[in-house]
Coordinates of C-alpha atoms in Angstrom, one line a residue:
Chain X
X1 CA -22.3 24.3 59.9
X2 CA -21.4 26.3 56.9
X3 CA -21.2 29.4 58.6
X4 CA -19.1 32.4 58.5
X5 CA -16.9 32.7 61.7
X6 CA -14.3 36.0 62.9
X7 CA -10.7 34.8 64.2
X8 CA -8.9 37.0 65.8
X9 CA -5.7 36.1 65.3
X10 CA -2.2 37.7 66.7
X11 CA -0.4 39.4 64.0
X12 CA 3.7 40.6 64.9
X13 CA 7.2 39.9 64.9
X14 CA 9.4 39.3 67.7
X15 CA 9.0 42.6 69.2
X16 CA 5.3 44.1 68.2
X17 CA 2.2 43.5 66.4
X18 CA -1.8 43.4 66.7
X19 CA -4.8 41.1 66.3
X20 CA -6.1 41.1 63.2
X21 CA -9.4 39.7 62.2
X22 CA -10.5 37.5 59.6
X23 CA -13.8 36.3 58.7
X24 CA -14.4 32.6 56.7
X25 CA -16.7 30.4 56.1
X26 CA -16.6 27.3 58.6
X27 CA -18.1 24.0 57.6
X28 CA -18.6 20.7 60.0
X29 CA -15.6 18.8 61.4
X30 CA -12.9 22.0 61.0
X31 CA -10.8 22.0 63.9
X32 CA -8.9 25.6 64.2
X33 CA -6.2 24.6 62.4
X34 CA -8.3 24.1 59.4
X35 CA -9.5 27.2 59.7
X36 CA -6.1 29.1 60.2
X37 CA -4.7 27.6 57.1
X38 CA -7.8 28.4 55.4
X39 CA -7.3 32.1 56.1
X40 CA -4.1 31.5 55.4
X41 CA -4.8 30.1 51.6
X42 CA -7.2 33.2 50.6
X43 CA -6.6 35.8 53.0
X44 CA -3.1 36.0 54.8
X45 CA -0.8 34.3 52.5
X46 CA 2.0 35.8 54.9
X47 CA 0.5 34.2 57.9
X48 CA 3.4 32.4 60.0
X49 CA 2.1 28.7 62.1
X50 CA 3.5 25.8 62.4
X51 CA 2.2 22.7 61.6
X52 CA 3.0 19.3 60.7
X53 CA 0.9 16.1 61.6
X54 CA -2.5 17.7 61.9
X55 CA -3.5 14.6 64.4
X56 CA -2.4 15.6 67.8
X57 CA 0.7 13.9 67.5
X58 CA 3.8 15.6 66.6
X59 CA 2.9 18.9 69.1
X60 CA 3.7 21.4 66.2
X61 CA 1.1 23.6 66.2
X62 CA 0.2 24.8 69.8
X63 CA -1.5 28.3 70.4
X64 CA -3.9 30.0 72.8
X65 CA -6.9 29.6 71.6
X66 CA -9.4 31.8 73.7
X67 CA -6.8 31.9 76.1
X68 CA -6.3 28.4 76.5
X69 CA -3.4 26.7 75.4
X70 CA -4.4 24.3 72.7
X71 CA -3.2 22.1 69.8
X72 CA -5.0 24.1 66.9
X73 CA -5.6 20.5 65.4
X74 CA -7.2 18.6 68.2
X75 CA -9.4 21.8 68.9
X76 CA -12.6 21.4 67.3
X77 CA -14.4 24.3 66.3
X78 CA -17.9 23.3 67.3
X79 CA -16.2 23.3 70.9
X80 CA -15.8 27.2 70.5
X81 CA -18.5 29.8 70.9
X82 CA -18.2 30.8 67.0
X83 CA -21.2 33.8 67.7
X84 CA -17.6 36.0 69.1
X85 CA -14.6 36.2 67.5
X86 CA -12.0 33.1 68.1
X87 CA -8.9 34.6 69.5
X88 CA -5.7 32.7 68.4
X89 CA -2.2 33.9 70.4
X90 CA 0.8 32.7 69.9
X91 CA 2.0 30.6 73.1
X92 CA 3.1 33.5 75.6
X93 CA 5.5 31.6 77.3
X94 CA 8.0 31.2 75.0
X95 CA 9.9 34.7 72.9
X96 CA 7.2 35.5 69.4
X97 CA 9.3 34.9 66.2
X98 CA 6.1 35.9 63.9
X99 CA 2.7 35.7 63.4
X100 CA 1.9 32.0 65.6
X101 CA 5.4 30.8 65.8
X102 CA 7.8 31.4 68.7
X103 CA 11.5 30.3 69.7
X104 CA 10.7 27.1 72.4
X105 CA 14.5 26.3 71.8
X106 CA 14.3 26.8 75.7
X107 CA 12.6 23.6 75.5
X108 CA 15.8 21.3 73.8
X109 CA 18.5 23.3 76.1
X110 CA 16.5 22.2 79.2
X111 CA 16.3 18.4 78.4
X112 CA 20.1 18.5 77.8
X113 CA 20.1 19.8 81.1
X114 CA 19.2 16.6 82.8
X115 CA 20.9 13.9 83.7
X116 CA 20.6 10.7 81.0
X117 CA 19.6 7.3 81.5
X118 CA 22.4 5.3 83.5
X119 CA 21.6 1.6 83.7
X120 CA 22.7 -0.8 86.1
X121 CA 25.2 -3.5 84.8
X122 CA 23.5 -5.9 82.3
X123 CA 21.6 -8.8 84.1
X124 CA 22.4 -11.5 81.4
X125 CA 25.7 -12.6 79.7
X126 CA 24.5 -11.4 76.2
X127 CA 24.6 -7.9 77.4
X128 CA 20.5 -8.0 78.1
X129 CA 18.2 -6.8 80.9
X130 CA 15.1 -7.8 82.7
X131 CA 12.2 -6.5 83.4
X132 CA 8.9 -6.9 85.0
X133 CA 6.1 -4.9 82.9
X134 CA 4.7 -3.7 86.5
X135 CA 7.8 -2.1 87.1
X136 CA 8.1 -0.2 83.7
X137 CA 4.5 0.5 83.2
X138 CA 4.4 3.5 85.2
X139 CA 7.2 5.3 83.2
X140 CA 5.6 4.4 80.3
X141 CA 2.7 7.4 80.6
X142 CA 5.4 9.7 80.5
X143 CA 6.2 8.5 76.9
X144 CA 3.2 9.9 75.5
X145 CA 4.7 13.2 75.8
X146 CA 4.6 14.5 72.4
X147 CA 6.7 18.0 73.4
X148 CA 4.0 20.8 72.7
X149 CA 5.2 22.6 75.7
X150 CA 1.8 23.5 76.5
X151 CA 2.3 22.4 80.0
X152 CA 5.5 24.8 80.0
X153 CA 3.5 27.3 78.3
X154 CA 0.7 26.9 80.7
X155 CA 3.1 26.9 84.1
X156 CA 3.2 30.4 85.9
X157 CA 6.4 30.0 87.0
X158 CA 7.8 30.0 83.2
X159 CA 4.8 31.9 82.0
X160 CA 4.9 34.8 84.2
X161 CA 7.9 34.7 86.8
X162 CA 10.1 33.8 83.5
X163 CA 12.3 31.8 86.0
X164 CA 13.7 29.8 82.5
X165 CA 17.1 29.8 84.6
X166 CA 15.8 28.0 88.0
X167 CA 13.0 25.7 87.0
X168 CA 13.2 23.8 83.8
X169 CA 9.5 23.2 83.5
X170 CA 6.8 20.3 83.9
X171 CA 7.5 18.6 80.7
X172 CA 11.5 18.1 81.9
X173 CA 9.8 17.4 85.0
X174 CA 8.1 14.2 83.3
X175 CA 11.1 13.6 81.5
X176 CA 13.3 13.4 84.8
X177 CA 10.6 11.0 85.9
X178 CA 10.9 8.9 83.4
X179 CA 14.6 8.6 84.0
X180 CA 14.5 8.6 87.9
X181 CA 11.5 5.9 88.2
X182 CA 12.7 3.7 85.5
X183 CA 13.9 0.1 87.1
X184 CA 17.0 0.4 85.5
X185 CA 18.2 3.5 86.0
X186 CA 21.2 4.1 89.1
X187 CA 21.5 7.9 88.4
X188 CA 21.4 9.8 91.5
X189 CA 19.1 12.9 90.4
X190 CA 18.1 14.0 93.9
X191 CA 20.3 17.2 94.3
X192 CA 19.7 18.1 90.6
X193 CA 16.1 18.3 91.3
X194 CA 15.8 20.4 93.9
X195 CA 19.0 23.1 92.6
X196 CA 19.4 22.9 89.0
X197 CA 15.4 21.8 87.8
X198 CA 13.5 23.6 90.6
X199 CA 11.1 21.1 91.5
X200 CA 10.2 23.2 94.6
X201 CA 9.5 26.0 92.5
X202 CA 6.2 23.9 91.2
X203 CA 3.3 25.1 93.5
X204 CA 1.1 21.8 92.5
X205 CA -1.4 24.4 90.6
X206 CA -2.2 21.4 88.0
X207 CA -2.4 23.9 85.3
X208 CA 0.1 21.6 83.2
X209 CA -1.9 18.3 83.9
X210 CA -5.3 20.0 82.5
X211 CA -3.5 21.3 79.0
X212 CA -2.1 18.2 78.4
X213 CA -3.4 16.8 74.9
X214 CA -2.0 13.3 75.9
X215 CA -4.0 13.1 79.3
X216 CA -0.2 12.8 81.4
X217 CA -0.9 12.7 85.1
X218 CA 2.1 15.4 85.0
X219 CA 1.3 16.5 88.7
X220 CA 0.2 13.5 90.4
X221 CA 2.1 11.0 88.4
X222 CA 5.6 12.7 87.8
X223 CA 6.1 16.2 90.3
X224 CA 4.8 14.8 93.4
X225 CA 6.6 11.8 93.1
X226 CA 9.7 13.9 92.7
X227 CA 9.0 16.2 95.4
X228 CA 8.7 12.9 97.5
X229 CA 12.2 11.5 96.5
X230 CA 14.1 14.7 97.1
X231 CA 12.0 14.9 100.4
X232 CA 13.4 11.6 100.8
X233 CA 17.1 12.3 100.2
X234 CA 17.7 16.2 101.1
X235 CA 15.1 16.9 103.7
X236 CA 13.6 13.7 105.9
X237 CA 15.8 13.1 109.1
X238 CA 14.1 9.5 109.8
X239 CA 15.0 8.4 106.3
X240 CA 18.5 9.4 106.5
X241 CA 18.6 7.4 110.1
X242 CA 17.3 4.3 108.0
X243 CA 19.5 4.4 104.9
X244 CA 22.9 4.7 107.9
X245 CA 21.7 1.3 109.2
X246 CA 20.7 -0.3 105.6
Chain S
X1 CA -10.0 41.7 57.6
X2 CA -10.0 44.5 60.0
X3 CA -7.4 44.8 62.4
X4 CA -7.8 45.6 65.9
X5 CA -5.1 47.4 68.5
X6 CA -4.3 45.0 71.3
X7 CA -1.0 44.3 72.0
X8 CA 0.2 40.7 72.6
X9 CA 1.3 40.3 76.7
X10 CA 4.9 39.1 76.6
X11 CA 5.9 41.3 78.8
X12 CA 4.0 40.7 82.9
X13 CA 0.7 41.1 83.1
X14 CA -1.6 43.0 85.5
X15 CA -3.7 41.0 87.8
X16 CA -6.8 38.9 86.9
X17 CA -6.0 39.3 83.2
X18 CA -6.4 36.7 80.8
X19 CA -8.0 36.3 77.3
X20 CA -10.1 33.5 78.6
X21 CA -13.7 33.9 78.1
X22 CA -15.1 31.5 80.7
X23 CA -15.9 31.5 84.2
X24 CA -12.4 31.2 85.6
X25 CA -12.8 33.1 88.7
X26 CA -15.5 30.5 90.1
X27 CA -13.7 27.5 91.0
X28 CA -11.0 30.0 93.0
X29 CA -14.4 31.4 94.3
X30 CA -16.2 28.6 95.5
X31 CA -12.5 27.1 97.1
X32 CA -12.1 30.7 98.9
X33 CA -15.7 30.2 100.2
X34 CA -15.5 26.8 101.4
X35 CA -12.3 26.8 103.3
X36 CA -13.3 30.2 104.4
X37 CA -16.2 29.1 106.2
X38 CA -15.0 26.1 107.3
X39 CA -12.0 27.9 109.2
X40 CA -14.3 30.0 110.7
X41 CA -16.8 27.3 111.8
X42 CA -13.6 25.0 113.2
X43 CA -12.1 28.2 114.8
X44 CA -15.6 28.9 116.5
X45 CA -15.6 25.1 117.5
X46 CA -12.5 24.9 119.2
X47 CA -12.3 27.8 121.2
X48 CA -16.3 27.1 122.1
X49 CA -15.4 24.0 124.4
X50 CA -19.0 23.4 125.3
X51 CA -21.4 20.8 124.0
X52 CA -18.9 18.6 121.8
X53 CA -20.3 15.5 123.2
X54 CA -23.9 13.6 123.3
X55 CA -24.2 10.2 124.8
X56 CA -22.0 7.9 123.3
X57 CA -21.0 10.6 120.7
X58 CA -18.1 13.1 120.7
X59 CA -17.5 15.6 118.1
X60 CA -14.3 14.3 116.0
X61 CA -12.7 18.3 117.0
X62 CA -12.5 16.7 120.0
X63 CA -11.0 13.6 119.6
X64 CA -9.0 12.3 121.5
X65 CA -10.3 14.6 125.0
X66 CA -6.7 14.4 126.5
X67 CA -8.1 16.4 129.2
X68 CA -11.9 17.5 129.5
X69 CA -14.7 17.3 132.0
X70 CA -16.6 15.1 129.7
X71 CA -16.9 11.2 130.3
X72 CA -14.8 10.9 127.1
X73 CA -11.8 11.8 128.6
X74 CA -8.5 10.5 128.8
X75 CA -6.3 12.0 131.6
X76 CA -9.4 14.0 133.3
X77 CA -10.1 17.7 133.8
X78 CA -7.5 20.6 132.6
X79 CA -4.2 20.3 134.2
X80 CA -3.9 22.9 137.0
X81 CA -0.6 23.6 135.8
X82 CA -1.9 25.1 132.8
X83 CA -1.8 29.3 133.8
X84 CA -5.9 30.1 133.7
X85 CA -5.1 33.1 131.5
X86 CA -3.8 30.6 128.5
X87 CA -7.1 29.8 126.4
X88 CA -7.9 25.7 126.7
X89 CA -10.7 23.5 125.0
X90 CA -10.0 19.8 124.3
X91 CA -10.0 20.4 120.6
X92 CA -7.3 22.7 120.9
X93 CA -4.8 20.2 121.8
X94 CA -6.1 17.8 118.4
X95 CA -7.2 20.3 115.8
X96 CA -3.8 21.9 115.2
X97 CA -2.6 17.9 113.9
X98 CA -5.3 17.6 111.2
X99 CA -5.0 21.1 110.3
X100 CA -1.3 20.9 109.5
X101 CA -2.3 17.7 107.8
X102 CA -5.1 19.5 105.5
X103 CA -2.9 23.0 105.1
X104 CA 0.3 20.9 103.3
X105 CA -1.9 18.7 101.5
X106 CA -0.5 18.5 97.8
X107 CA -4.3 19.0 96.3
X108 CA -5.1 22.0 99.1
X109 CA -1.9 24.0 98.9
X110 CA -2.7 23.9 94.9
X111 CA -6.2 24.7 95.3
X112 CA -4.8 27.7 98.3
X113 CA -2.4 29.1 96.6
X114 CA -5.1 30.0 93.7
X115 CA -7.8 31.2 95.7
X116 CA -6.2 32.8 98.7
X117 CA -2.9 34.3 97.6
X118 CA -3.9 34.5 93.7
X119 CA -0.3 32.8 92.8
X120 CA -1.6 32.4 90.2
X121 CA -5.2 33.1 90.5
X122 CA -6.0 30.4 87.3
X123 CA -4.5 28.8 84.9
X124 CA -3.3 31.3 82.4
X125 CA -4.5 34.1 84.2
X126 CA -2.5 37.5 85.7
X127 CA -1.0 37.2 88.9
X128 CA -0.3 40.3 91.3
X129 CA 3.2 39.0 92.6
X130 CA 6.7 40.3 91.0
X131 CA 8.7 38.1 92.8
X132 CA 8.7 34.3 93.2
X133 CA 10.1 31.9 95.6
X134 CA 7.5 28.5 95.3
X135 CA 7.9 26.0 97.7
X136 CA 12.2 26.4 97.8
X137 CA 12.8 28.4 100.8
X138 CA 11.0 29.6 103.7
X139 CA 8.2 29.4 104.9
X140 CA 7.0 26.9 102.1
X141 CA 9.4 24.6 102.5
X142 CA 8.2 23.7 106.0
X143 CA 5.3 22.3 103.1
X144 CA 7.5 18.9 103.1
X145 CA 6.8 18.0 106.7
X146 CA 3.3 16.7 105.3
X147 CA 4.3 12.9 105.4
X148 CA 4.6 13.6 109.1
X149 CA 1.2 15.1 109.2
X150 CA -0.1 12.2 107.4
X151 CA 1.7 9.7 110.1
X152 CA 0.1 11.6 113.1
X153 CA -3.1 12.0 111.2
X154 CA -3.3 8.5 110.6
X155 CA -3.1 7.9 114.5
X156 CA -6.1 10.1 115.4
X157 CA -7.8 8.6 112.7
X158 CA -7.4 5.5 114.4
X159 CA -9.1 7.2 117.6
X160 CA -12.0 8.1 115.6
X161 CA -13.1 4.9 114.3
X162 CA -13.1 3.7 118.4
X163 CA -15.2 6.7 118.4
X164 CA -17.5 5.6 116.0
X165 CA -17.8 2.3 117.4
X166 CA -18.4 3.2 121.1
X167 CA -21.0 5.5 119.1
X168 CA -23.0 1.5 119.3
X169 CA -23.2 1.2 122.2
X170 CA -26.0 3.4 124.3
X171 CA -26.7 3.2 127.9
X172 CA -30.0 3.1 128.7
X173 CA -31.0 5.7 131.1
X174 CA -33.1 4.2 133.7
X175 CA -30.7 1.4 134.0
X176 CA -27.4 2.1 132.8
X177 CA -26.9 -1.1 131.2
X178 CA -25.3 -0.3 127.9
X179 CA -26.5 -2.2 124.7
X180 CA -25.7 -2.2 121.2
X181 CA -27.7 0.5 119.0
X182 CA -27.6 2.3 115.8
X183 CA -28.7 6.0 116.0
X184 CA -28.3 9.0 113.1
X185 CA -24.9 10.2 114.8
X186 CA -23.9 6.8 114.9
X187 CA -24.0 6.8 110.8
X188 CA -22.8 10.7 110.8
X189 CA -19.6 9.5 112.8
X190 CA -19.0 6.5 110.9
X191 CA -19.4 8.2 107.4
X192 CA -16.6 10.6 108.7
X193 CA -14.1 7.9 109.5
X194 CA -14.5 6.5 106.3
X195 CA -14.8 9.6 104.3
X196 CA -11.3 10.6 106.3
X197 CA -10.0 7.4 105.6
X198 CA -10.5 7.9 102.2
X199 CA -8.5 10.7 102.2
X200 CA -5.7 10.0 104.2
X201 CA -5.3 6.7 102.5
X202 CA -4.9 8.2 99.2
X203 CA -2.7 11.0 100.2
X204 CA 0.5 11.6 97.3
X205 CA 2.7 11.0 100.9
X206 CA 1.0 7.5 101.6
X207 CA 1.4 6.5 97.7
X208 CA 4.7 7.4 98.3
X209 CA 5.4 5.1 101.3
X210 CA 2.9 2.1 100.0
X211 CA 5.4 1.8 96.5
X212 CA 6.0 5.0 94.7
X213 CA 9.5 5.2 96.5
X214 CA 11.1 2.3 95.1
X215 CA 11.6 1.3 91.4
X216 CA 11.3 -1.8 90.9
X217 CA 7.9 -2.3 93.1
X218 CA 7.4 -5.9 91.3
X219 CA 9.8 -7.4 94.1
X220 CA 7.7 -6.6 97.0
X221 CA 4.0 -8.1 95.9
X222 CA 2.5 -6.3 99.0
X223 CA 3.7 -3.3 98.1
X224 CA 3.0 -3.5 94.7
X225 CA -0.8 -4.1 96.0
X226 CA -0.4 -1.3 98.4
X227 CA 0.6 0.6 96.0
X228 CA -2.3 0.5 93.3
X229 CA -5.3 0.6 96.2
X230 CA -3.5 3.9 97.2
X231 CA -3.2 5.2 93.8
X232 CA -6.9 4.5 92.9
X233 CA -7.5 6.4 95.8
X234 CA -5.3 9.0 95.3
X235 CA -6.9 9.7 91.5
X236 CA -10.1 11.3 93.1
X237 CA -7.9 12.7 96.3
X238 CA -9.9 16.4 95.7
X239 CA -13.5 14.6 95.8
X240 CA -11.7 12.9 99.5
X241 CA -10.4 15.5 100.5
X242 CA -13.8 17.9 100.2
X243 CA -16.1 15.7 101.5
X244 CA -13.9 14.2 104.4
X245 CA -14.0 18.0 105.2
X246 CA -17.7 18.6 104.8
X247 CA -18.0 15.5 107.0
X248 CA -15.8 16.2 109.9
X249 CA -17.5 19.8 110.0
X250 CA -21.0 18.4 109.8
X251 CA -19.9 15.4 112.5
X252 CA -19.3 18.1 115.3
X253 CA -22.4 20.3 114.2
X254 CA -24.3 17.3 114.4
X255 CA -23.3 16.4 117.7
X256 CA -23.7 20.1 118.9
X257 CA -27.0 20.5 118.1
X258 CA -28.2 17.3 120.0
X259 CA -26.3 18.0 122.9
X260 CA -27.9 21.8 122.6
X261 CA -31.2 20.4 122.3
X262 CA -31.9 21.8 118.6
X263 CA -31.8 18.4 117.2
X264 CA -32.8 14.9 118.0
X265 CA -30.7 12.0 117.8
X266 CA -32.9 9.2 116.4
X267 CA -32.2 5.9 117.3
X268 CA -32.6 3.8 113.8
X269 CA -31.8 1.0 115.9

């Protein structure tokens, strides 16, 4: 490319600030990141992002780029109409600490929040279980999750009804998944669902399914399922009929 | 470097804003104007109650005629219990099930609740509402009698694919004898069972039933089968659910316009 490009990047602390812009000179292959730290090396030594991995992997450095949540690193800049200035936000989600950075601690309270992995008693002497692949497969997508809380970022119901206290979010959505469709697991996470996580708060918009860098089926795979089972235990008369006679 | 004064939106924003630069209002848009025009066209249908059926065709609005003047009926004409001044057609007896179906569909109330009631209008864009309830307390949570929906659905489905295959069988009009045939609306009719099929099969409430709702699906090897046709369904349940749509629309226009004379049913076969 070798081309000069403007970024427009949000500039503050916890409680005001502006864009700023910055021009630099782009070259072929930079993703945003590159280009942030670049600015950040010759022209905004002061410049506050986080970053570690710089391959998708550890979820460090997500931001709105263009108003999309991205990860800066995975977000190549020949996918971005470099003619305009690139706008980089910090994600808005979550409280601004400075510059790109901002307090997700939310995030780590939430988790806490549900209910661990209970297993059933050990199906072997030695203190081992079994397990059929088909049966653990399906959990397994939800591993993926690398916690960028873009999908939290992304979900209106953190985003802009900031309702941090009812619903703890799509990615503790796929987390509960993962723990309540595991083959091992006897936790009873029905009632948590639907009171303390909020499950019915998600309106199925799929807004945290498109951000997601790791391609999680979050809606499909993880929140309708959930909505299901709590359908299953708290709402549906014919299946409460069933389980009296089971 | 220059700097330029635009605040950061932590605090709510106003409606439709966004720092997005593409086309975000289309998709909303074009959802607006398709289920727009297909509630209106279906609403039409209904309360029309006139040409809905052509030979061995009926329209799939009206399907099952519990009670009609047509030779597709069930129980024959409208009750005469029914008080004249109450509004009656056949299809308003059937439409309200696959309505209720299509109205607490997981993929429609996402797509809905986007371009009808702006909540939110896209991803990552303003919303107008200040307060918030989701699907957690009336009215939306009436959204979770769906897998009902899909049970009732699934038996007027089942009446439509008899429809589709009395729509081989023609009588001939000098001699009445009825013989096998293949005609346009016979293709139109059987497209929309399987286009409907296609849909209902791969509903998030049939995955449920076929396997999601057990853990340890490897036990039950029918299930387990179940479960994986419904899910490949169920990854393309949008592309179902729009063109199961577009078909059941176009089914009954089709079969109104040869019954009105517009078009002409031609026999392939």
């Amino acid at each position: 490319m070798g081309q000069t490009a403007t970024f427009r990047i949000w500039r503050g602390n916890g409680h005001e600030g502006t864009f700023t812009d910055y021009a630099t000179e782009v070259t072929e292959g930079m993703v945003v990141l590159d280009a942030v730290h670049q600015i950040q090396a010759h022209q905004a030594h002061d410049l506050a992002v986080r970053w570690n991995c710089k391959a998708g992997k550890c979820g460090s450095c997500s931001a709105e780029v263009n108003g999309h949540p991205r990860l800066m690193c995975m977000t190549r800049l020949n996918q971005l109409n470099l003619a305009k200035p690139v706008t980089i936000e910090p994600m808005k989600a979550f409280p601004p600490i400075k510059d790109l950075v901002t307090d997700v601690s939310f995030n780590f309270r939430a988790k806490k929040s549900i209910k661990p992995f209970k297993p059933r008693p050990p199906d072997a002497p030695d203190g081992t279980w079994r397990m059929a692949q088909a049966d653990v497969e399906r959990v397994q997508e939800f591993r993926k999750c690398i916690e960028c809380f873009l999908c939290q970022d992304v979900c209106h119901v953190l985003r802009d009804h900031r309702l941090f206290d009812e619903f703890v979010g799509p990615r503790h959505m796929i987390y509960a998944a993962a723990l309540e469709m595991h083959p091992l697991d006897v936790e009873q996470r029905a009632r948590d669902l639907k009171d303390a996580y909020g499950v019915g708060f998600c309106n199925i918009t799929k807004c945290c399914t498109k951000v997601c860098p790791e391609g999680i089926g979050i809606t499909d795979n993880a929140i309708i399922p959930l909505k299901e089972r709590v359908i299953d235990q708290l709402y549906d008369p014919v299946v409460k009929l069933l389980r009296m006679f089971r | 470097m220059s700097e330029s004064a635009v605040p950061l939106v932590v605090a709510r924003r106003r409606f439709g804003e966004t720092t997005r630069r593409d086309l975000w209002w289309v998709q909303p848009l074009l959802v607006f104007a398709g289920l727009s025009t297909f509630v209106v066209y279906a609403t039409w249908a209904a309360f029309q109650g006139d040409h809905y059926t052509y030979g061995p065709y009926i329209s799939p609005f009206y399907s099952p005629e519990i009670f009609g003047t047509s030779p597709h009926n069930w129980f024959g004409p409208k009750p005469a219990a029914l008080p004249p001044w109450l509004p009656f057609t056949p299809a308003l007896l059937i439409l309200p099930i696959p309505a209720l179906f299509r109205f607490t569909c997981y993929y429609y109330r996402g797509a809905y609740y986007k371009a009808f009631w702006g909540d939110p209008p896209s991803c990552t864009v303003g919303e107008h509402r200040t307060t918030y309830w989701g699907e957690n307390s009336f009215p939306l949570i009436l959204q979770n009698i769906h897998r009902y929906m899909l049970f009732i659905s699934m038996a007027v489905l089942a009446i439509l694919v008899v429809d589709a295959w009395e729509a081989l069988w023609f009588a001939d009009p000098a001699t009445g004898r009825v013989q096998f045939g293949v005609g346009v609306g016979t293709i139109v009719l059987a497209a929309n069972v399987t286009l409907l099929s296609g849909y209902l099969f791969g509903c998030h409430s049939m995955r449920h039933v076929a396997g999601g709702c057990v853990d340890q699906i490897s036990r039950a090897p029918l299930g387990a089968r179940a479960y994986r046709c419904v899910s490949c369904l169920n990854r393309r349940h949008m592309w179902w659910a729009w063109t199961s749509l577009f078909a059941v629309g176009f089914a009954d226009l089709y079969v109104r316009l040869c019954s009105m004379g517009v078009w002409t049913d031609v026999r392939i076969w």
